[in-house]
Structures are given as structure tokens and as C-alpha cells.
PDB file of C-alpha atoms in Angstrom:
ATOM      1  CA  THR A   1       0.000   0.000   0.000  1.00 41.00           C
ATOM      2  CA  HIS A   2       1.358   3.386  -0.982  1.00 48.00           C
ATOM      3  CA  THR A   3       1.038   6.008   1.747  1.00 56.00           C
ATOM      4  CA  GLY A   4       3.081   8.733   0.106  1.00 64.00           C
ATOM      5  CA  LYS A   5       5.407   8.895   3.115  1.00 76.00           C
ATOM      6  CA  GLY A   6       7.989   6.363   2.008  1.00 83.00           C
ATOM      7  CA  MET A   7       9.548   5.020  -1.130  1.00 85.00           C
ATOM      8  CA  MET A   8      10.843   1.596  -2.078  1.00 86.00           C
ATOM      9  CA  LEU A   9      13.898   1.400  -4.263  1.00 89.00           C
ATOM     10  CA  HIS A  10      14.993  -1.807  -5.921  1.00 88.00           C
ATOM     11  CA  TYR A  11      18.612  -2.738  -5.252  1.00 86.00           C
ATOM     12  CA  ALA A  12      19.152  -3.139  -9.009  1.00 86.00           C
ATOM     13  CA  ASP A  13      18.278   0.554  -9.488  1.00 89.00           C
ATOM     14  CA  LEU A  14      20.949   1.718  -7.039  1.00 89.00           C
ATOM     15  CA  PRO A  15      22.832   3.989  -6.939  1.00 90.00           C
ATOM     16  CA  GLU A  16      21.428   5.815  -9.979  1.00 91.00           C
ATOM     17  CA  SER A  17      17.950   6.239  -8.500  1.00 90.00           C
ATOM     18  CA  VAL A  18      19.157   8.009  -5.334  1.00 92.00           C
ATOM     19  CA  PRO A  19      19.822  11.512  -6.724  1.00 93.00           C
ATOM     20  CA  THR A  20      16.836  11.457  -9.066  1.00 89.00           C
ATOM     21  CA  ALA A  21      13.937   9.347  -7.787  1.00 88.00           C
ATOM     22  CA  LEU A  22      14.738   9.576  -4.090  1.00 90.00           C
ATOM     23  CA  LEU A  23      16.247  13.002  -3.473  1.00 92.00           C
ATOM     24  CA  ARG A  24      14.830  15.085  -6.330  1.00 90.00           C
ATOM     25  CA  ASP A  25      11.434  13.470  -6.907  1.00 87.00           C
ATOM     26  CA  HIS A  26      10.476  12.030  -3.509  1.00 87.00           C
ATOM     27  CA  PHE A  27      12.076  14.477  -1.074  1.00 89.00           C
ATOM     28  CA  ARG A  28      11.985  17.448  -3.478  1.00 90.00           C
ATOM     29  CA  ALA A  29      15.624  18.178  -2.596  1.00 93.00           C
ATOM     30  CA  PRO A  30      17.551  20.240  -5.114  1.00 93.00           C
ATOM     31  CA  VAL A  31      20.316  18.161  -6.668  1.00 92.00           C
ATOM     32  CA  ASP A  32      22.483  19.664  -9.366  1.00 95.00           C
ATOM     33  CA  ALA A  33      24.647  17.857 -11.913  1.00 95.00           C
ATOM     34  CA  ALA A  34      27.796  18.264  -9.795  1.00 96.00           C
ATOM     35  CA  GLY A  35      26.072  16.812  -6.722  1.00 94.00           C
ATOM     36  CA  THR A  36      24.715  13.906  -8.746  1.00 94.00           C
ATOM     37  CA  ALA A  37      28.146  13.181 -10.207  1.00 95.00           C
ATOM     38  CA  LEU A  38      29.758  13.282  -6.754  1.00 93.00           C
ATOM     39  CA  MET A  39      27.142  10.918  -5.285  1.00 92.00           C
ATOM     40  CA  LEU A  40      27.504   8.437  -8.129  1.00 92.00           C
ATOM     41  CA  GLU A  41      31.304   8.545  -7.975  1.00 89.00           C
ATOM     42  CA  SER A  42      31.279   8.075  -4.184  1.00 86.00           C
ATOM     43  CA  SER A  43      28.930   5.113  -4.488  1.00 85.00           C
ATOM     44  CA  LYS A  44      31.588   3.142  -6.382  1.00 81.00           C
ATOM     45  CA  MET A  45      33.794   2.882  -3.328  1.00 76.00           C
ATOM     46  CA  TYR A  46      33.461  -0.132  -1.062  1.00 68.00           C
ATOM     47  CA  SER A  47      31.893   1.176   2.152  1.00 67.00           C
ATOM     48  CA  LYS A  48      33.763  -1.208   4.453  1.00 66.00           C
ATOM     49  CA  GLY A  49      37.139  -0.630   2.810  1.00 63.00           C
ATOM     50  CA  ARG A  50      39.496   2.064   3.980  1.00 63.00           C
ATOM     51  CA  LYS A  51      42.724   3.176   2.383  1.00 64.00           C
ATOM     52  CA  GLY A  52      45.511   0.876   3.412  1.00 61.00           C
ATOM     53  CA  THR A  53      43.233  -2.099   4.165  1.00 63.00           C
ATOM     54  CA  PRO A  54      42.789  -5.254   2.074  1.00 59.00           C
ATOM     55  CA  LYS A  55      39.171  -4.287   1.329  1.00 63.00           C
ATOM     56  CA  ALA A  56      40.028  -0.824  -0.050  1.00 62.00           C
ATOM     57  CA  GLY A  57      38.887  -0.049  -3.578  1.00 64.00           C
ATOM     58  CA  GLU A  58      35.815  -0.173  -5.747  1.00 63.00           C
ATOM     59  CA  PHE A  59      32.707  -2.031  -4.703  1.00 65.00           C
ATOM     60  CA  GLY A  60      32.017  -5.308  -6.436  1.00 65.00           C
ATOM     61  CA  GLY A  61      28.875  -7.351  -5.994  1.00 68.00           C
ATOM     62  CA  ASP A  62      29.222 -10.737  -4.329  1.00 71.00           C
ATOM     63  CA  ASN A  63      25.698 -12.143  -4.777  1.00 77.00           C
ATOM     64  CA  GLU A  64      26.801 -15.013  -7.001  1.00 82.00           C
ATOM     65  CA  LYS A  65      29.542 -16.033  -4.567  1.00 83.00           C
ATOM     66  CA  LYS A  66      27.069 -16.059  -1.656  1.00 84.00           C
ATOM     67  CA  GLU A  67      24.409 -17.946  -3.618  1.00 85.00           C
ATOM     68  CA  ASN A  68      26.934 -20.611  -4.618  1.00 86.00           C
ATOM     69  CA  ALA A  69      28.012 -21.026  -0.980  1.00 89.00           C
ATOM     70  CA  ALA A  70      24.447 -21.513   0.298  1.00 91.00           C
ATOM     71  CA  SER A  71      23.289 -25.045   1.057  1.00 93.00           C
ATOM     72  CA  GLU A  72      20.169 -26.496  -0.549  1.00 94.00           C
ATOM     73  CA  LYS A  73      18.351 -26.214   2.806  1.00 95.00           C
ATOM     74  CA  ILE A  74      19.121 -22.501   2.918  1.00 94.00           C
ATOM     75  CA  LYS A  75      17.998 -22.011  -0.683  1.00 93.00           C
ATOM     76  CA  THR A  76      14.756 -23.922  -0.034  1.00 94.00           C
ATOM     77  CA  ALA A  77      14.041 -21.920   3.121  1.00 95.00           C
ATOM     78  CA  ALA A  78      14.745 -18.659   1.291  1.00 93.00           C
ATOM     79  CA  LYS A  79      12.312 -19.584  -1.479  1.00 94.00           C
ATOM     80  CA  ARG A  80       9.639 -20.487   1.054  1.00 96.00           C
ATOM     81  CA  PHE A  81      10.000 -17.649   3.567  1.00 96.00           C
ATOM     82  CA  LEU A  82      11.872 -14.788   1.914  1.00 94.00           C
ATOM     83  CA  TYR A  83      10.873 -14.773  -1.743  1.00 93.00           C
ATOM     84  CA  PRO A  84       7.215 -13.884  -1.070  1.00 94.00           C
ATOM     85  CA  ILE A  85       8.343 -10.853   0.947  1.00 93.00           C
ATOM     86  CA  TYR A  86      10.984  -9.977  -1.630  1.00 91.00           C
ATOM     87  CA  ASP A  87       8.404 -10.156  -4.428  1.00 93.00           C
ATOM     88  CA  LYS A  88       6.154  -7.724  -2.537  1.00 92.00           C
ATOM     89  CA  CYS A  89       9.077  -5.338  -2.062  1.00 90.00           C
ATOM     90  CA  VAL A  90       9.966  -5.504  -5.771  1.00 89.00           C
ATOM     91  CA  ALA A  91       6.337  -4.803  -6.685  1.00 91.00           C
ATOM     92  CA  ALA A  92       6.270  -1.816  -4.325  1.00 88.00           C
ATOM     93  CA  ALA A  93       9.519  -0.503  -5.816  1.00 87.00           C
ATOM     94  CA  GLU A  94       8.124  -0.858  -9.346  1.00 88.00           C
ATOM     95  CA  HIS A  95       4.944   0.915  -8.262  1.00 86.00           C
ATOM     96  CA  ASP A  96       6.913   3.785  -6.736  1.00 81.00           C
ATOM     97  CA  LYS A  97       9.118   3.972  -9.820  1.00 80.00           C
ATOM     98  CA  SER A  98       6.026   4.325 -12.013  1.00 82.00           C
ATOM     99  CA  ILE A  99       4.702   7.135  -9.805  1.00 75.00           C
ATOM    100  CA  HIS A 100       7.929   9.059 -10.329  1.00 64.00           C
ATOM    101  CA  GLY A 101       7.971   8.358 -14.072  1.00 63.00           C
ATOM    102  CA  GLN A 102      11.116   6.279 -14.154  1.00 61.00           C
TER     103      GLN A 102
END
């Protein structure tokens, strides 16, 4: 249910949807081209990595690695308990995206 007070964003739409759909369209915050460029550039950096640590550098997704490491019991439980919730979240994100014309 859409209340107009919140907004769902799909992970696949990140980080590009933050300056436009979230800040500009949802919160009505002014975001110029320089601010957008800075946000998108900053989003490439791995949040848990600091200069001089082994994790420093650009962010890289690890979904495939985690999915391959999961046991069949975990995958079955995820399909049963998590996918229905996930599907509702994706539908809400798509709904909110359509409201903001994206």
C-alpha cells in the first residue's frame, strides 16, 4: 500500500535512482549535476574498505559467490519464507518507480 510517506527502491536501481527518484522526486531536494556526479562517484567505493586495508577499492557485488556457498536447505528456506516478501518489495519498488515516471 502506498502512503506517500515512504519510497521503495529496488537494489538493481541503485545507486542511480538516489539523486533522481529519491532526493529530487520524492524528497523534493535540489540536486544539481555536480552533486549527482559526486554521489555516483562516491557510491563506487566499497563502504567497508578504507585506504591501506585489504578491502580498499571499488565495490564489487558478491551475490553469485554467496548464492553458490548456500546449502540447498538454505535455498529452499529462502524460497519459502523470503521470496514472497521480496516479491512484494519488488512490486512496491516498481509501483513507486512508475509514480515518479522512471
